[in-house]
């Protein structure tokens, strides 16, 4: 059956509109899961809803295609819920107000949720269409944006009887994603012995307005890490005078390169101009080492209120040594794919709490052995510095499959439909595909999607001209997967 572009556009947007009317913050997907379950049942599919509210939706093969291998179309139901300043928005109760200007789909003052609502909508639309295809399974997971707990909990039996998996959670229409990185949460803690300050002058040293960015996608852009910079500043000040460290902090998420950080200290020196030398030194260092990419940063040291307590000298030295000696940034480049980061780590956040200073580190790699190796190195470094370091359960990597048949079918179909070549690449960020690969390493997996811009922000928008071609690409690929 041939479908017009308008029929495809209207059909997919209608499915997406259904989703926009249901609040679906991560870990609050029961309502949207129930809706999609009933909707899939209404057009004749078989549906399983597991304890996490993941959905497994099966459609029988088209007549004459019963012997074709099973293909999985996969997306996630949850969305990142953010609003512009001044916009009244409750992610647990507010609906997404969609604006369609003919070029972009966006929301009125909030995130749109096309990540990954548009992937779910496209799959729901295709499940209702008649065309040549083998057995189709749509898998919609929960909590992709925060913990990937849906993908973790998914029973492997829903992956073992399939040959191909098409993940619809990518954000660039003409880019085929072939692999993604795994990661592990590494948490360091130094228990603090506090005492009243002996010095009577206090100062706050701040580094801010660095570029920052995603610790996977932007790790190879050469941006400075504010946590590493303030550790250098503390060492520089310690060379000039005795200090007492009261706090050290950088509060961005662990998967974000810290763009700002600060520390508060006391000193016997009562003239802040003494520390202008260190401000100038750190400023010069940032210009020399990062000046091509860091254009707008500021470094300041100003007097502040005397803190009620400060750390012991041993505590401060332990923390600063651990940060200074920590390996961060790009640690290894791929020997297979040019320009791909194979191993990296990001340090931050750093939080001074009631009885401890906590430091987070986030290593990434598509090679699980490398992720474990760097986590163990941090544990050993912690022992040397007197800091307790623990490693969480690693999120697996999804390595590229050099024998992927699905890759070749997608590239071929894209060229036939669009008249130019699709780019194929790996990413140094996480996708649910890694958990599916871990449960079935024989599964042939790729990730695609339409152009979705400024995701996770109130400026999120879907480029409409890429939506119909994206749906046609999925359909065209499935029509060729007869072996």
CSV table of C-alpha atoms in Angstrom, one decimal:
chain,number,residue,atom,x,y,z
A,1,UNK,CA,0.0,0.0,0.0
A,2,UNK,CA,1.4,3.4,-1.0
A,3,UNK,CA,1.1,6.2,1.4
A,4,UNK,CA,1.3,9.9,0.6
A,5,UNK,CA,3.7,12.2,2.5
A,6,UNK,CA,0.7,14.0,3.9
A,7,UNK,CA,-0.8,10.8,5.2
A,8,UNK,CA,2.5,9.9,6.9
A,9,UNK,CA,3.0,13.3,8.4
A,10,UNK,CA,-0.6,13.6,9.7
A,11,UNK,CA,-0.6,10.1,11.0
A,12,UNK,CA,2.7,10.4,12.9
A,13,UNK,CA,1.9,13.8,14.3
A,14,UNK,CA,-1.5,12.5,15.5
A,15,UNK,CA,0.2,9.8,17.4
A,16,UNK,CA,2.7,12.3,18.9
A,17,UNK,CA,-0.2,14.6,19.9
A,18,UNK,CA,-1.6,11.7,21.9
A,19,UNK,CA,1.7,11.5,23.8
A,20,UNK,CA,2.0,15.2,24.4
A,21,UNK,CA,-1.3,15.1,26.2
A,22,UNK,CA,0.1,12.7,28.8
A,23,UNK,CA,2.7,13.9,31.3
A,24,UNK,CA,5.6,11.4,31.1
A,25,UNK,CA,8.5,12.5,33.3
A,26,UNK,CA,11.1,9.8,33.9
A,27,UNK,CA,9.8,7.3,36.5
A,28,UNK,CA,6.2,8.4,36.0
A,29,UNK,CA,5.3,6.5,32.8
A,30,UNK,CA,2.4,4.4,34.0
A,31,UNK,CA,-0.2,6.6,32.3
A,32,UNK,CA,1.5,6.7,29.0
A,33,UNK,CA,2.3,3.0,29.1
A,34,UNK,CA,-1.4,2.2,29.8
A,35,UNK,CA,-2.5,4.4,26.9
A,36,UNK,CA,-0.1,2.9,24.4
A,37,UNK,CA,-1.1,-0.6,25.6
A,38,UNK,CA,-4.8,0.0,24.9
A,39,UNK,CA,-4.1,1.7,21.6
A,40,UNK,CA,-1.9,-1.1,20.3
A,41,UNK,CA,-4.5,-3.6,21.4
A,42,UNK,CA,-7.2,-1.6,19.5
A,43,UNK,CA,-5.5,-2.2,16.2
A,44,UNK,CA,-4.9,-5.9,16.7
A,45,UNK,CA,-1.4,-6.2,18.2
A,46,UNK,CA,-0.4,-8.5,21.0
A,47,UNK,CA,0.9,-6.5,24.0
A,48,UNK,CA,2.9,-7.4,27.2
A,49,UNK,CA,3.3,-4.7,29.9
A,50,UNK,CA,6.0,-5.7,32.4
A,51,UNK,CA,6.4,-4.7,36.0
A,52,UNK,CA,8.4,-1.6,35.1
A,53,UNK,CA,5.7,-0.5,32.6
A,54,UNK,CA,7.9,-1.4,29.6
A,55,UNK,CA,5.8,-2.3,26.6
A,56,UNK,CA,6.4,-5.2,24.2
A,57,UNK,CA,4.1,-5.0,21.2
A,58,UNK,CA,4.0,-7.7,18.6
A,59,UNK,CA,2.5,-7.5,15.1
A,60,UNK,CA,2.3,-10.6,12.9
A,61,UNK,CA,4.2,-10.8,9.6
A,62,UNK,CA,2.4,-9.7,6.5
A,63,UNK,CA,1.0,-12.4,4.3
A,64,UNK,CA,3.8,-14.3,2.5
A,65,UNK,CA,6.5,-12.9,4.8
A,66,UNK,CA,6.0,-15.3,7.7
A,67,UNK,CA,9.5,-16.7,7.3
A,68,UNK,CA,11.2,-13.4,7.5
A,69,UNK,CA,13.3,-12.7,10.7
A,70,UNK,CA,11.8,-10.6,13.5
A,71,UNK,CA,12.6,-6.9,13.5
A,72,UNK,CA,12.4,-4.8,16.7
A,73,UNK,CA,11.6,-1.1,16.5
A,74,UNK,CA,12.6,0.5,19.8
A,75,UNK,CA,12.1,3.8,21.6
A,76,UNK,CA,11.5,5.2,25.1
A,77,UNK,CA,8.4,6.7,26.6
A,78,UNK,CA,9.8,9.2,29.1
A,79,UNK,CA,11.0,12.7,28.4
A,80,UNK,CA,13.1,15.4,30.0
A,81,UNK,CA,10.7,18.0,31.5
A,82,UNK,CA,12.1,21.5,31.5
A,83,UNK,CA,10.5,24.9,31.1
A,84,UNK,CA,11.7,28.4,30.2
A,85,UNK,CA,12.0,30.9,33.0
A,86,UNK,CA,8.6,32.3,34.1
A,87,UNK,CA,6.6,29.5,32.4
A,88,UNK,CA,4.2,27.7,34.7
A,89,UNK,CA,4.8,24.0,34.2
A,90,UNK,CA,4.3,21.0,36.4
A,91,UNK,CA,5.9,17.9,34.7
A,92,UNK,CA,3.5,15.6,36.6
A,93,UNK,CA,0.3,17.3,35.5
A,94,UNK,CA,0.9,19.8,32.7
A,95,UNK,CA,0.3,18.9,29.1
A,96,UNK,CA,2.8,19.8,26.3
A,97,UNK,CA,1.4,22.6,24.1
A,98,UNK,CA,2.5,21.9,20.6
A,99,UNK,CA,3.3,24.6,18.1
A,100,UNK,CA,3.6,23.7,14.4
A,101,UNK,CA,4.9,26.5,12.2
A,102,UNK,CA,5.3,24.4,9.1
A,103,UNK,CA,9.1,24.2,9.5
A,104,UNK,CA,9.5,23.0,13.1
A,105,UNK,CA,7.5,21.3,15.7
A,106,UNK,CA,8.1,22.9,19.2
A,107,UNK,CA,6.4,23.4,22.5
A,108,UNK,CA,5.1,26.5,24.1
A,109,UNK,CA,7.8,27.4,26.7
A,110,UNK,CA,8.8,23.8,27.6
A,111,UNK,CA,10.7,20.9,26.2
A,112,UNK,CA,8.9,19.1,23.4
A,113,UNK,CA,9.4,15.5,24.3
A,114,UNK,CA,10.2,14.5,20.7
A,115,UNK,CA,13.1,12.8,22.4
A,116,UNK,CA,11.9,10.1,22.2
A,117,UNK,CA,8.2,10.7,21.7
A,118,UNK,CA,8.6,11.0,18.0
A,119,UNK,CA,10.3,7.6,17.8
A,120,UNK,CA,7.4,6.0,19.7
A,121,UNK,CA,4.9,7.9,17.5
A,122,UNK,CA,6.6,6.7,14.3
A,123,UNK,CA,6.6,3.1,15.5
A,124,UNK,CA,2.9,3.3,16.5
A,125,UNK,CA,2.0,4.6,13.1
A,126,UNK,CA,4.0,1.9,11.3
A,127,UNK,CA,2.3,-0.8,13.3
A,128,UNK,CA,-1.0,0.2,11.8
A,129,UNK,CA,0.2,0.1,8.1
A,130,UNK,CA,0.0,-2.7,5.5
A,131,UNK,CA,3.3,-3.4,3.7
A,132,UNK,CA,5.6,-6.3,3.2
A,133,UNK,CA,7.4,-7.1,6.5
A,134,UNK,CA,8.3,-9.9,8.8
A,135,UNK,CA,7.1,-10.1,12.4
A,136,UNK,CA,7.5,-6.7,14.0
A,137,UNK,CA,8.1,-6.1,17.7
A,138,UNK,CA,7.9,-2.6,19.2
A,139,UNK,CA,9.6,-2.2,22.5
A,140,UNK,CA,9.0,1.0,24.4
A,141,UNK,CA,11.0,1.4,27.6
A,142,UNK,CA,10.7,3.6,30.7
A,143,UNK,CA,13.3,5.9,32.4
A,144,UNK,CA,15.8,6.1,29.6
A,145,UNK,CA,16.6,9.7,30.5
A,146,UNK,CA,17.7,9.2,34.1
A,147,UNK,CA,18.7,5.6,34.7
A,148,UNK,CA,17.8,3.3,31.8
A,149,UNK,CA,16.1,1.1,34.4
A,150,UNK,CA,13.6,0.0,31.8
A,151,UNK,CA,16.2,-1.3,29.4
A,152,UNK,CA,18.1,-2.9,32.4
A,153,UNK,CA,15.0,-4.7,33.6
A,154,UNK,CA,13.7,-5.8,30.2
A,155,UNK,CA,13.5,-9.6,30.0
A,156,UNK,CA,16.1,-10.9,27.5
A,157,UNK,CA,13.6,-13.3,26.0
A,158,UNK,CA,12.1,-10.4,24.1
A,159,UNK,CA,15.4,-9.9,22.4
A,160,UNK,CA,16.6,-13.4,21.8
A,161,UNK,CA,14.1,-14.3,19.1
A,162,UNK,CA,14.8,-11.3,16.9
A,163,UNK,CA,17.6,-10.7,14.4
A,164,UNK,CA,17.5,-6.9,13.9
A,165,UNK,CA,16.8,-3.9,16.2
A,166,UNK,CA,16.2,-0.4,14.9
A,167,UNK,CA,16.5,2.1,17.8
A,168,UNK,CA,14.7,5.4,17.0
A,169,UNK,CA,16.4,7.7,19.6
A,170,UNK,CA,19.0,9.5,17.4
A,171,UNK,CA,18.8,13.2,16.6
A,172,UNK,CA,20.3,13.5,13.1
A,173,UNK,CA,18.3,12.3,10.1
A,174,UNK,CA,21.3,11.6,7.9
A,175,UNK,CA,23.5,10.0,10.5
A,176,UNK,CA,23.4,6.2,11.2
A,177,UNK,CA,24.7,5.4,14.7
A,178,UNK,CA,26.6,2.1,14.9
A,179,UNK,CA,27.8,2.0,18.5
A,180,UNK,CA,27.7,3.9,21.8
A,181,UNK,CA,29.7,4.1,25.0
A,182,UNK,CA,29.1,2.4,28.3
A,183,UNK,CA,29.9,4.1,31.5
A,184,UNK,CA,30.2,3.7,35.3
A,185,UNK,CA,29.6,5.9,38.3
A,186,UNK,CA,32.7,6.3,40.4
A,187,UNK,CA,32.1,8.0,43.7
A,188,UNK,CA,34.9,9.3,46.0
A,189,UNK,CA,34.4,10.5,49.5
A,190,UNK,CA,36.7,12.0,52.1
A,191,UNK,CA,35.4,12.1,55.7
A,192,UNK,CA,36.2,15.5,57.1
A,193,UNK,CA,37.6,16.6,60.5
A,194,UNK,CA,36.3,20.1,61.1
A,195,UNK,CA,37.7,22.8,63.4
A,196,UNK,CA,37.2,26.5,64.0
A,197,UNK,CA,39.2,28.7,61.7
A,198,UNK,CA,42.5,30.1,63.1
A,199,UNK,CA,42.8,32.8,60.5
A,200,UNK,CA,40.4,35.8,60.5
A,201,UNK,CA,40.3,36.6,56.7
A,202,UNK,CA,38.1,34.6,54.3
A,203,UNK,CA,37.9,34.5,50.5
A,204,UNK,CA,35.9,32.9,47.8
A,205,UNK,CA,37.8,31.8,44.6
A,206,UNK,CA,35.5,31.3,41.6
A,207,UNK,CA,36.1,30.0,38.1
A,208,UNK,CA,32.9,30.3,36.0
A,209,UNK,CA,31.6,30.7,32.4
A,210,UNK,CA,33.7,28.0,30.9
A,211,UNK,CA,32.1,26.3,28.0
A,212,UNK,CA,31.0,23.0,29.7
A,213,UNK,CA,29.0,20.6,27.6
A,214,UNK,CA,28.0,16.9,27.5
A,215,UNK,CA,30.8,14.7,28.9
A,216,UNK,CA,30.4,12.2,26.1
A,217,UNK,CA,29.5,14.2,23.0
A,218,UNK,CA,31.8,17.2,23.9
A,219,UNK,CA,34.6,15.5,25.7
A,220,UNK,CA,36.9,15.8,22.6
A,221,UNK,CA,36.2,19.5,22.1
A,222,UNK,CA,39.1,20.5,24.4
A,223,UNK,CA,37.0,22.4,26.9
A,224,UNK,CA,38.5,23.1,30.4
A,225,UNK,CA,37.1,21.3,33.5
A,226,UNK,CA,36.4,23.9,36.2
A,227,UNK,CA,37.1,21.3,39.0
A,228,UNK,CA,40.6,20.6,37.7
A,229,UNK,CA,41.2,24.4,37.4
A,230,UNK,CA,40.3,25.2,41.0
A,231,UNK,CA,42.5,22.4,42.3
A,232,UNK,CA,45.4,24.1,40.5
A,233,UNK,CA,44.4,27.4,42.1
A,234,UNK,CA,44.4,25.9,45.5
A,235,UNK,CA,47.9,24.5,45.0
A,236,UNK,CA,49.1,27.9,43.7
A,237,UNK,CA,47.7,29.7,46.8
A,238,UNK,CA,49.2,27.1,49.1
A,239,UNK,CA,52.6,27.9,47.7
A,240,UNK,CA,52.1,31.6,48.7
A,241,UNK,CA,50.6,31.3,52.1
A,242,UNK,CA,49.1,29.0,54.7
A,243,UNK,CA,45.3,28.5,54.1
A,244,UNK,CA,42.4,26.6,55.7
A,245,UNK,CA,39.9,25.2,53.2
A,246,UNK,CA,36.3,25.6,54.2
A,247,UNK,CA,34.5,24.2,51.2
A,248,UNK,CA,34.9,23.2,47.6
A,249,UNK,CA,32.0,22.8,45.2
A,250,UNK,CA,30.9,22.3,41.6
A,251,UNK,CA,27.3,21.3,41.2
A,252,UNK,CA,26.7,20.3,37.6
A,253,UNK,CA,25.6,16.7,36.8
A,254,UNK,CA,28.3,14.0,36.5
A,255,UNK,CA,27.6,13.7,32.7
A,256,UNK,CA,28.3,17.5,32.2
A,257,UNK,CA,31.8,19.0,31.9
A,258,UNK,CA,31.9,21.4,34.9
A,259,UNK,CA,31.7,25.0,33.6
A,260,UNK,CA,32.0,26.6,37.1
A,261,UNK,CA,33.5,25.7,40.4
A,262,UNK,CA,34.5,27.5,43.6
A,263,UNK,CA,36.2,27.1,47.0
A,264,UNK,CA,36.2,29.1,50.2
A,265,UNK,CA,39.3,29.5,52.3
A,266,UNK,CA,40.8,31.4,55.2
A,267,UNK,CA,44.2,33.1,55.3
A,268,UNK,CA,46.4,35.1,57.6
A,269,UNK,CA,46.7,37.6,54.8
A,270,UNK,CA,44.1,40.4,55.0
A,271,UNK,CA,44.6,41.9,51.6
A,272,UNK,CA,42.8,40.3,48.7
A,273,UNK,CA,45.2,41.9,46.2
A,274,UNK,CA,47.8,39.3,47.3
A,275,UNK,CA,45.6,36.7,45.6
A,276,UNK,CA,45.3,38.7,42.4
A,277,UNK,CA,48.6,37.1,41.3
A,278,UNK,CA,46.9,33.6,41.5
A,279,UNK,CA,43.9,35.0,39.6
A,280,UNK,CA,46.2,36.3,36.9
A,281,UNK,CA,48.1,33.0,36.8
A,282,UNK,CA,45.0,30.9,36.4
A,283,UNK,CA,43.6,33.3,33.8
A,284,UNK,CA,46.9,33.1,31.8
A,285,UNK,CA,46.9,29.4,32.0
A,286,UNK,CA,43.4,29.1,30.7
A,287,UNK,CA,44.2,31.4,27.8
A,288,UNK,CA,47.3,29.5,26.9
A,289,UNK,CA,45.9,26.0,27.3
A,290,UNK,CA,42.3,26.5,26.2
A,291,UNK,CA,42.1,29.9,24.6
A,292,UNK,CA,41.0,28.6,21.2
A,293,UNK,CA,37.8,27.2,22.8
A,294,UNK,CA,37.3,29.0,26.1
A,295,UNK,CA,36.4,32.7,25.2
A,296,UNK,CA,34.2,34.0,28.0
A,297,UNK,CA,35.4,32.6,31.3
A,298,UNK,CA,36.0,34.6,34.5
A,299,UNK,CA,38.3,34.0,37.4
A,300,UNK,CA,37.8,35.9,40.6
A,301,UNK,CA,38.9,36.0,44.3
A,302,UNK,CA,36.9,38.2,46.6
A,303,UNK,CA,36.6,38.6,50.4
A,304,UNK,CA,33.6,36.7,52.0
A,305,UNK,CA,32.1,36.0,55.4
A,306,UNK,CA,34.3,34.0,57.8
A,307,UNK,CA,33.2,30.4,57.7
A,308,UNK,CA,32.2,28.7,61.0
A,309,UNK,CA,34.5,25.7,60.3
A,310,UNK,CA,37.4,24.6,58.2
A,311,UNK,CA,39.0,21.3,57.2
A,312,UNK,CA,42.2,19.9,58.6
A,313,UNK,CA,45.3,20.4,56.5
A,314,UNK,CA,45.4,16.6,55.9
A,315,UNK,CA,41.8,16.6,54.6
A,316,UNK,CA,42.4,19.5,52.2
A,317,UNK,CA,45.6,18.0,50.8
A,318,UNK,CA,43.9,14.6,50.3
A,319,UNK,CA,41.1,16.2,48.3
A,320,UNK,CA,43.2,18.5,46.2
A,321,UNK,CA,45.7,15.7,45.5
A,322,UNK,CA,42.9,13.4,44.3
A,323,UNK,CA,41.5,16.0,42.0
A,324,UNK,CA,44.9,17.0,40.6
A,325,UNK,CA,46.0,13.5,39.9
A,326,UNK,CA,42.7,12.3,38.4
A,327,UNK,CA,42.7,11.5,34.7
A,328,UNK,CA,40.0,13.4,32.9
A,329,UNK,CA,39.1,14.2,29.4
A,330,UNK,CA,40.0,12.0,26.4
A,331,UNK,CA,42.1,9.1,27.5
A,332,UNK,CA,42.2,6.9,24.4
A,333,UNK,CA,41.2,7.2,20.8
A,334,UNK,CA,39.7,4.4,18.8
A,335,UNK,CA,42.1,2.4,16.6
A,336,UNK,CA,39.2,1.3,14.4
A,337,UNK,CA,37.1,4.4,13.7
A,338,UNK,CA,38.9,7.7,13.0
A,339,UNK,CA,38.0,10.5,15.3
A,340,UNK,CA,36.1,8.4,17.8
A,341,UNK,CA,36.9,8.7,21.5
A,342,UNK,CA,37.2,5.2,22.9
A,343,UNK,CA,37.9,6.1,26.6
A,344,UNK,CA,37.3,9.2,28.6
A,345,UNK,CA,36.5,10.4,32.1
A,346,UNK,CA,34.9,13.5,33.6
A,347,UNK,CA,35.4,14.7,37.1
A,348,UNK,CA,32.6,16.6,38.9
A,349,UNK,CA,30.4,17.3,40.7
A,350,UNK,CA,32.2,18.1,43.9
A,351,UNK,CA,30.0,18.7,47.0
A,352,UNK,CA,31.0,19.7,50.5
A,353,UNK,CA,28.5,18.1,52.9
A,354,UNK,CA,28.1,18.0,56.7
A,355,UNK,CA,30.7,15.4,57.3
A,356,UNK,CA,32.4,14.7,54.0
A,357,UNK,CA,33.5,16.0,50.6
A,358,UNK,CA,32.1,13.9,47.8
A,359,UNK,CA,33.6,13.8,44.3
A,360,UNK,CA,32.0,12.2,41.3
A,361,UNK,CA,33.9,10.7,38.3
A,362,UNK,CA,32.2,9.4,35.1
A,363,UNK,CA,34.3,7.2,32.8
A,364,UNK,CA,32.9,6.1,29.4
A,365,UNK,CA,33.9,3.6,26.8
A,366,UNK,CA,32.3,1.3,24.3
A,367,UNK,CA,34.8,-1.3,25.5
A,368,UNK,CA,33.6,-2.7,28.8
A,369,UNK,CA,37.1,-3.8,29.8
A,370,UNK,CA,38.4,-0.2,29.5
A,371,UNK,CA,35.6,1.1,31.6
A,372,UNK,CA,36.4,-1.4,34.4
A,373,UNK,CA,40.1,-0.6,34.1
A,374,UNK,CA,39.7,3.2,34.6
A,375,UNK,CA,37.3,2.6,37.5
A,376,UNK,CA,40.0,0.4,39.2
A,377,UNK,CA,42.6,3.0,38.6
A,378,UNK,CA,40.5,5.6,40.5
A,379,UNK,CA,40.0,3.1,43.3
A,380,UNK,CA,43.8,2.7,43.6
A,381,UNK,CA,44.3,6.5,43.4
A,382,UNK,CA,41.8,6.9,46.2
A,383,UNK,CA,43.9,4.6,48.4
A,384,UNK,CA,47.0,6.6,47.7
A,385,UNK,CA,45.2,9.9,48.6
A,386,UNK,CA,43.3,8.7,51.6
A,387,UNK,CA,39.9,8.8,49.9
A,388,UNK,CA,37.3,6.1,49.8
A,389,UNK,CA,36.4,5.3,46.2
A,390,UNK,CA,33.6,3.0,45.1
A,391,UNK,CA,32.5,1.9,41.6
A,392,UNK,CA,28.9,1.3,40.7
A,393,UNK,CA,27.5,-1.3,38.3
A,394,UNK,CA,28.8,-0.4,34.9
A,395,UNK,CA,26.4,0.4,32.1
A,396,UNK,CA,27.6,-1.8,29.2
A,397,UNK,CA,29.0,-0.5,25.9
A,398,UNK,CA,27.6,-1.2,22.5
A,399,UNK,CA,30.5,-1.9,20.2
A,400,UNK,CA,30.3,-1.5,16.4
A,401,UNK,CA,29.5,-4.7,14.5
A,402,UNK,CA,31.8,-5.0,11.5
A,403,UNK,CA,29.5,-7.7,10.0
A,404,UNK,CA,26.3,-5.8,10.3
A,405,UNK,CA,23.8,-6.5,7.5
A,406,UNK,CA,21.4,-4.0,8.9
A,407,UNK,CA,23.9,-1.2,8.4
A,408,UNK,CA,24.3,-1.9,4.7
A,409,UNK,CA,20.6,-2.2,4.2
A,410,UNK,CA,20.0,1.2,5.9
A,411,UNK,CA,22.7,3.0,4.0
A,412,UNK,CA,21.5,1.5,0.7
A,413,UNK,CA,17.9,2.4,1.4
A,414,UNK,CA,18.7,5.9,2.5
A,415,UNK,CA,20.7,6.6,-0.7
A,416,UNK,CA,17.9,5.2,-2.9
A,417,UNK,CA,15.3,7.3,-1.1
A,418,UNK,CA,17.2,10.6,-0.6
A,419,UNK,CA,19.8,10.7,-3.4
A,420,UNK,CA,22.8,11.2,-1.1
A,421,UNK,CA,24.9,9.2,1.3
A,422,UNK,CA,24.1,8.7,4.9
A,423,UNK,CA,26.9,9.1,7.3
A,424,UNK,CA,27.7,6.1,9.6
A,425,UNK,CA,29.4,6.8,12.9
A,426,UNK,CA,29.8,5.8,16.5
A,427,UNK,CA,29.0,8.1,19.5
A,428,UNK,CA,30.8,8.5,22.8
A,429,UNK,CA,27.5,8.8,24.7
A,430,UNK,CA,25.1,6.2,26.0
A,431,UNK,CA,22.1,4.6,24.3
A,432,UNK,CA,19.7,1.8,25.5
A,433,UNK,CA,21.2,-0.3,22.6
A,434,UNK,CA,24.1,-1.2,24.9
A,435,UNK,CA,21.7,-3.1,27.3
A,436,UNK,CA,20.1,-4.8,24.4
A,437,UNK,CA,23.5,-5.8,23.0
A,438,UNK,CA,24.5,-7.1,26.5
A,439,UNK,CA,21.3,-9.3,26.6
A,440,UNK,CA,21.8,-10.6,23.0
A,441,UNK,CA,25.2,-10.0,21.4
A,442,UNK,CA,24.0,-11.6,18.2
A,443,UNK,CA,21.4,-8.9,17.7
A,444,UNK,CA,22.1,-6.6,14.7
A,445,UNK,CA,21.5,-3.1,16.0
A,446,UNK,CA,21.5,0.4,14.5
A,447,UNK,CA,20.1,3.8,15.7
A,448,UNK,CA,18.4,6.5,13.6
A,449,UNK,CA,16.0,9.4,14.0
A,450,UNK,CA,14.8,12.7,12.4
A,451,UNK,CA,16.5,16.0,13.2
A,452,UNK,CA,15.7,17.0,16.7
A,453,UNK,CA,17.5,20.1,17.8
A,454,UNK,CA,18.3,21.5,21.3
A,455,UNK,CA,16.9,18.5,23.1
A,456,UNK,CA,16.5,18.6,26.9
A,457,UNK,CA,15.7,22.3,26.7
A,458,UNK,CA,12.7,24.7,26.2
A,459,UNK,CA,14.2,25.3,22.7
A,460,UNK,CA,13.8,21.7,21.6
A,461,UNK,CA,12.3,21.5,18.1
A,462,UNK,CA,11.8,18.8,15.5
A,463,UNK,CA,12.6,19.6,11.9
A,464,UNK,CA,9.5,18.5,10.1
A,465,UNK,CA,11.0,18.0,6.7
A,466,UNK,CA,13.0,15.1,8.1
A,467,UNK,CA,10.1,13.3,9.7
A,468,UNK,CA,8.4,11.7,6.7
A,469,UNK,CA,11.8,10.6,5.2
A,470,UNK,CA,12.6,9.0,8.6
A,471,UNK,CA,9.4,7.0,8.6
A,472,UNK,CA,9.9,6.0,5.0
A,473,UNK,CA,13.4,4.9,5.8
A,474,UNK,CA,12.2,2.5,8.5
A,475,UNK,CA,9.5,1.1,6.3
A,476,UNK,CA,11.9,0.7,3.3
A,477,UNK,CA,14.4,-1.1,5.4
A,478,UNK,CA,11.9,-3.5,6.9
A,479,UNK,CA,10.7,-4.3,3.4
A,480,UNK,CA,14.2,-5.6,2.6
A,481,UNK,CA,14.9,-7.6,5.7
A,482,UNK,CA,13.7,-10.9,4.3
A,483,UNK,CA,16.8,-12.8,5.4
